[in-house]
mmCIF file of C-alpha atoms in Angstrom:
data_model
loop_
_atom_site.group_PDB
_atom_site.id
_atom_site.type_symbol
_atom_site.label_atom_id
_atom_site.label_comp_id
_atom_site.label_asym_id
_atom_site.label_seq_id
_atom_site.Cartn_x
_atom_site.Cartn_y
_atom_site.Cartn_z
ATOM 1 C CA MET A 18 21.944 11.769 19.492
ATOM 2 C CA PHE A 19 20.682 10.961 15.724
ATOM 3 C CA TYR A 20 17.035 11.292 15.259
ATOM 4 C CA TYR A 21 17.108 10.593 11.563
ATOM 5 C CA LEU A 22 19.657 10.775 8.427
ATOM 6 C CA GLN A 23 18.647 12.144 5.037
ATOM 7 C CA GLY A 24 20.579 12.044 1.933
ATOM 8 C CA PRO A 25 21.513 9.811 -0.928
ATOM 9 C CA VAL A 26 21.563 6.145 -0.480
ATOM 10 C CA THR A 27 25.317 5.515 -1.761
ATOM 11 C CA ILE A 28 25.511 1.799 -0.905
ATOM 12 C CA LEU A 29 22.485 -0.539 -0.734
ATOM 13 C CA GLU A 30 22.878 -4.230 0.412
ATOM 14 C CA PRO A 31 20.258 -6.680 1.841
ATOM 15 C CA ASN A 32 21.131 -5.602 5.489
ATOM 16 C CA LEU A 33 23.029 -2.330 4.918
ATOM 17 C CA ALA A 34 22.142 0.923 3.624
ATOM 18 C CA VAL A 35 24.923 3.953 3.660
ATOM 19 C CA ILE A 36 23.235 7.388 3.493
ATOM 20 C CA GLU A 37 25.646 10.255 2.496
ATOM 21 C CA CYS A 38 25.140 13.425 4.720
ATOM 22 C CA ALA A 39 27.495 16.480 4.159
ATOM 23 C CA GLY A 40 30.416 14.040 2.501
ATOM 24 C CA VAL A 41 30.071 11.516 5.311
ATOM 25 C CA GLY A 42 28.593 7.965 4.671
ATOM 26 C CA TYR A 43 26.647 6.726 7.709
ATOM 27 C CA GLY A 44 26.245 2.923 7.550
ATOM 28 C CA CYS A 45 23.010 1.810 8.954
ATOM 29 C CA ALA A 46 21.695 -1.841 9.460
ATOM 30 C CA ILE A 47 18.329 -2.334 7.924
ATOM 31 C CA SER A 48 15.558 -4.564 7.786
ATOM 32 C CA ALA A 49 14.433 -6.172 4.315
ATOM 33 C CA TYR A 50 11.327 -4.180 4.588
ATOM 34 C CA THR A 51 13.142 -0.868 4.578
ATOM 35 C CA ALA A 52 15.831 -2.266 1.966
ATOM 36 C CA GLY A 53 12.578 -2.796 -0.423
ATOM 37 C CA GLN A 54 11.732 0.790 -0.192
ATOM 38 C CA LEU A 55 15.135 2.425 -0.847
ATOM 39 C CA LYS A 56 16.831 3.032 -4.256
ATOM 40 C CA LEU A 57 20.583 3.348 -4.801
ATOM 41 C CA ASN A 58 21.617 7.126 -5.549
ATOM 42 C CA GLN A 59 18.108 8.456 -4.512
ATOM 43 C CA THR A 60 17.650 10.470 -1.467
ATOM 44 C CA ALA A 61 15.997 8.651 1.571
ATOM 45 C CA ARG A 62 15.452 9.520 5.213
ATOM 46 C CA LEU A 63 16.239 6.677 7.693
ATOM 47 C CA TYR A 64 14.832 7.237 11.286
ATOM 48 C CA ILE A 65 17.538 5.905 13.591
ATOM 49 C CA CYS A 66 18.301 3.900 16.766
ATOM 50 C CA GLU A 67 21.766 3.952 18.345
ATOM 51 C CA ASN A 68 23.535 1.158 19.875
ATOM 52 C CA ILE A 69 26.317 2.213 21.797
ATOM 53 C CA ARG A 70 28.836 -0.118 23.422
ATOM 54 C CA GLU A 71 32.516 0.186 24.420
ATOM 55 C CA ASP A 72 33.787 -1.393 21.355
ATOM 56 C CA ALA A 73 30.944 -0.275 18.837
ATOM 57 C CA PHE A 74 28.965 2.593 17.651
ATOM 58 C CA ASP A 75 26.075 0.928 15.548
ATOM 59 C CA LEU A 76 23.284 2.604 13.720
ATOM 60 C CA THR A 77 20.035 1.025 12.774
ATOM 61 C CA GLY A 78 17.843 2.778 10.075
ATOM 62 C CA PHE A 79 14.015 2.645 9.549
ATOM 63 C CA ILE A 80 12.167 3.673 6.634
ATOM 64 C CA SER A 81 9.257 5.027 8.900
ATOM 65 C CA ARG A 82 8.679 5.892 12.626
ATOM 66 C CA GLU A 83 6.121 2.952 12.839
ATOM 67 C CA GLU A 84 8.999 0.564 12.187
ATOM 68 C CA GLN A 85 11.338 2.183 14.459
ATOM 69 C CA ARG A 86 8.981 2.029 17.355
ATOM 70 C CA CYS A 87 8.084 -1.626 16.724
ATOM 71 C CA TYR A 88 12.015 -2.490 16.648
ATOM 72 C CA GLN A 89 12.157 -0.399 20.024
ATOM 73 C CA LEU A 90 9.603 -2.495 21.607
ATOM 74 C CA LEU A 91 11.078 -5.702 20.268
ATOM 75 C CA VAL A 92 14.528 -5.039 21.520
ATOM 76 C CA GLY A 93 13.116 -4.260 25.101
ATOM 77 C CA VAL A 94 11.910 -7.823 25.258
ATOM 78 C CA ASN A 95 14.494 -10.015 26.913
ATOM 79 C CA GLY A 96 16.282 -12.233 24.762
ATOM 80 C CA VAL A 97 15.599 -10.166 21.470
ATOM 81 C CA GLY A 98 18.681 -8.597 20.300
ATOM 82 C CA PRO A 99 19.026 -6.123 17.200
ATOM 83 C CA LYS A 100 19.565 -8.806 14.830
ATOM 84 C CA ALA A 101 16.378 -10.779 15.768
ATOM 85 C CA ALA A 102 14.317 -7.743 15.900
ATOM 86 C CA LEU A 103 15.342 -6.934 12.426
ATOM 87 C CA SER A 104 14.880 -10.208 11.298
ATOM 88 C CA ILE A 105 11.238 -10.191 12.570
ATOM 89 C CA LEU A 106 10.582 -6.784 10.848
ATOM 90 C CA SER A 107 12.115 -8.221 7.500
ATOM 91 C CA SER A 108 9.366 -10.703 7.572
ATOM 92 C CA GLY A 109 6.582 -8.302 6.726
ATOM 93 C CA GLY A 110 7.255 -4.830 8.284
ATOM 94 C CA PRO A 111 5.526 -3.172 11.204
ATOM 95 C CA GLN A 112 1.908 -3.983 9.764
ATOM 96 C CA SER A 113 2.668 -7.818 9.778
ATOM 97 C CA PHE A 114 4.471 -7.668 13.142
ATOM 98 C CA THR A 115 1.770 -5.821 14.874
ATOM 99 C CA LEU A 116 -0.957 -7.997 13.664
ATOM 100 C CA ALA A 117 1.032 -11.333 14.548
ATOM 101 C CA VAL A 118 1.090 -9.841 18.131
ATOM 102 C CA MET A 119 -2.441 -8.726 18.331
ATOM 103 C CA THR A 120 -3.505 -12.075 16.947
ATOM 104 C CA GLY A 121 -1.100 -14.320 18.957
ATOM 105 C CA ASP A 122 0.224 -15.713 15.841
ATOM 106 C CA GLU A 123 3.547 -17.431 17.140
ATOM 107 C CA LYS A 124 4.125 -19.274 13.404
ATOM 108 C CA ALA A 125 4.269 -15.597 11.803
ATOM 109 C CA LEU A 126 7.149 -14.685 14.304
ATOM 110 C CA THR A 127 8.901 -17.880 14.174
ATOM 111 C CA ILE A 128 9.511 -17.368 10.444
ATOM 112 C CA ALA A 129 12.139 -15.081 11.323
ATOM 113 C CA GLN A 130 15.731 -16.318 11.712
ATOM 114 C CA GLY A 131 16.825 -16.895 15.148
ATOM 115 C CA VAL A 132 13.295 -16.678 16.553
ATOM 116 C CA GLY A 133 11.870 -19.803 18.190
ATOM 117 C CA LYS A 134 8.631 -21.024 19.684
ATOM 118 C CA LYS A 135 9.477 -19.992 23.209
ATOM 119 C CA LEU A 136 10.896 -16.303 22.191
ATOM 120 C CA ALA A 137 7.945 -15.858 20.028
ATOM 121 C CA GLN A 138 5.578 -16.467 23.031
ATOM 122 C CA ARG A 139 7.452 -14.263 25.163
ATOM 123 C CA ILE A 140 7.267 -11.489 22.537
ATOM 124 C CA ILE A 141 3.549 -11.868 22.315
ATOM 125 C CA LEU A 142 2.991 -11.976 26.194
ATOM 126 C CA GLU A 143 5.061 -8.860 26.810
ATOM 127 C CA LEU A 144 4.052 -6.737 23.919
ATOM 128 C CA LYS A 145 0.345 -7.614 23.323
ATOM 129 C CA ASP A 146 -0.777 -5.230 25.811
ATOM 130 C CA LYS A 147 1.922 -2.494 24.947
ATOM 131 C CA ILE A 148 0.428 -2.691 21.289
ATOM 132 C CA GLY A 149 -3.159 -2.753 21.610
ATOM 133 C CA GLY A 150 -4.167 -2.777 25.316
ATOM 134 C CA GLY A 151 -3.609 0.974 26.125
ATOM 135 C CA SER A 152 -6.837 2.049 24.102
ATOM 136 C CA VAL A 153 -8.884 3.468 27.058
ATOM 137 C CA GLU A 154 -5.962 5.975 27.392
ATOM 138 C CA LEU A 155 -6.183 7.135 23.798
ATOM 139 C CA ASP A 156 -8.153 9.932 22.303
ATOM 140 C CA PHE A 157 -10.733 8.306 19.856
ATOM 141 C CA SER A 158 -12.654 11.793 19.250
ATOM 142 C CA GLY A 159 -11.411 12.523 15.689
ATOM 143 C CA PRO A 160 -13.839 14.751 13.519
ATOM 144 C CA SER A 161 -14.886 11.869 11.174
ATOM 145 C CA MET A 162 -15.056 9.096 13.746
ATOM 146 C CA ASN A 163 -17.545 7.828 16.276
ATOM 147 C CA VAL A 164 -16.236 7.752 19.658
ATOM 148 C CA PRO A 165 -16.312 3.932 20.761
ATOM 149 C CA ALA A 166 -16.886 2.801 24.417
ATOM 150 C CA PRO A 167 -13.609 2.233 26.089
ATOM 151 C CA GLY A 168 -12.860 -1.479 26.163
ATOM 152 C CA ASN A 169 -14.700 -2.672 23.176
ATOM 153 C CA ASN A 170 -13.318 -4.487 20.112
ATOM 154 C CA VAL A 171 -13.492 -1.278 18.013
ATOM 155 C CA ALA A 172 -11.246 0.654 20.556
ATOM 156 C CA LEU A 173 -8.778 -2.094 20.757
ATOM 157 C CA ALA A 174 -8.589 -2.469 16.781
ATOM 158 C CA THR A 175 -8.358 1.479 16.664
ATOM 159 C CA ALA A 176 -5.382 1.465 19.277
ATOM 160 C CA ALA A 177 -3.581 -1.358 17.232
ATOM 161 C CA LEU A 178 -4.012 0.757 13.832
ATOM 162 C CA GLN A 179 -3.065 4.006 15.624
ATOM 163 C CA GLU A 180 0.223 2.387 16.635
ATOM 164 C CA LEU A 181 0.859 1.917 13.042
ATOM 165 C CA GLY A 182 0.557 5.383 12.489
ATOM 166 C CA TYR A 183 -2.980 5.683 11.034
ATOM 167 C CA ASN A 184 -5.025 8.585 11.716
ATOM 168 C CA SER A 185 -8.644 8.614 12.926
ATOM 169 C CA GLY A 186 -10.103 9.478 9.532
ATOM 170 C CA GLU A 187 -7.999 6.571 7.937
ATOM 171 C CA ILE A 188 -9.058 4.122 10.494
ATOM 172 C CA ALA A 189 -12.929 5.181 10.393
ATOM 173 C CA ALA A 190 -12.705 4.510 6.819
ATOM 174 C CA ALA A 191 -10.894 1.453 6.889
ATOM 175 C CA LEU A 192 -13.254 -0.089 9.551
ATOM 176 C CA LYS A 193 -16.429 0.960 7.726
ATOM 177 C CA GLY A 194 -18.526 -2.008 6.653
ATOM 178 C CA CYS A 195 -16.775 -4.152 9.279
ATOM 179 C CA ASP A 196 -18.990 -6.468 11.050
ATOM 180 C CA ALA A 197 -19.436 -4.547 14.718
ATOM 181 C CA ASN A 198 -19.450 -8.042 16.440
ATOM 182 C CA ALA A 199 -16.034 -9.280 14.990
ATOM 183 C CA SER A 200 -13.289 -9.895 17.262
ATOM 184 C CA THR A 201 -10.602 -7.320 17.673
ATOM 185 C CA GLU A 202 -8.278 -9.341 15.373
ATOM 186 C CA GLU A 203 -10.715 -9.654 12.729
ATOM 187 C CA MET A 204 -11.394 -5.911 12.660
ATOM 188 C CA VAL A 205 -7.329 -5.416 12.281
ATOM 189 C CA ARG A 206 -7.098 -7.658 9.541
ATOM 190 C CA TYR A 207 -10.272 -6.139 7.767
ATOM 191 C CA ALA A 208 -8.812 -2.681 8.119
ATOM 192 C CA LEU A 209 -5.157 -3.641 7.063
ATOM 193 C CA ARG A 210 -6.545 -5.609 3.916
ATOM 194 C CA GLY A 211 -8.606 -2.439 2.902
ATOM 195 C CA MET A 212 -5.494 -0.250 3.469
ATOM 196 C CA VAL A 213 -3.220 -2.550 1.587
ATOM 197 C CA MET A 214 -5.748 -2.798 -1.425
ATOM 198 C CA LYS A 215 -6.231 0.893 -1.473
ATOM 199 C CA GLY A 216 -2.598 1.759 -1.261
#
């Protein structure tokens, strides 16, 4: 099993990156999100998902574990294949995808090639709880964070942001100043806007 590949990018195309490792070039299907963060002839690390069939051994590469996790969730939805999953992630990366699912934004998903309204609805229905609904099982006791009551909007927003790989300190800082009565979706948007501006 491949976990990640690291080496110079020897070929870079909109949907393909070749990473050279010990003299062997590994071709990986990639999203536009990942492609935008790679540079030809520079060393990169891609996290890998394998798709092994009788007639193929395909590798899909991701610039971050967050994007990899979103891809794995997507291909677990009936009707979503590898190409559709990459197309969805190409539209804005894991942050935009997570926000679209959390807010039930069908239009944001149907922008992706090959994704119609019914499929977008199925993605939202099947993944909303997986992305943001497990908050009561998560540990919110970070050193710089107040512990929210399970089930409230802060907990749900925190769960969604943790799915994207942010730690408790980053989340606490991003949610600082947010209206405590805001909806979960509004809190996630507020935090992501702050993180994007900060980044």
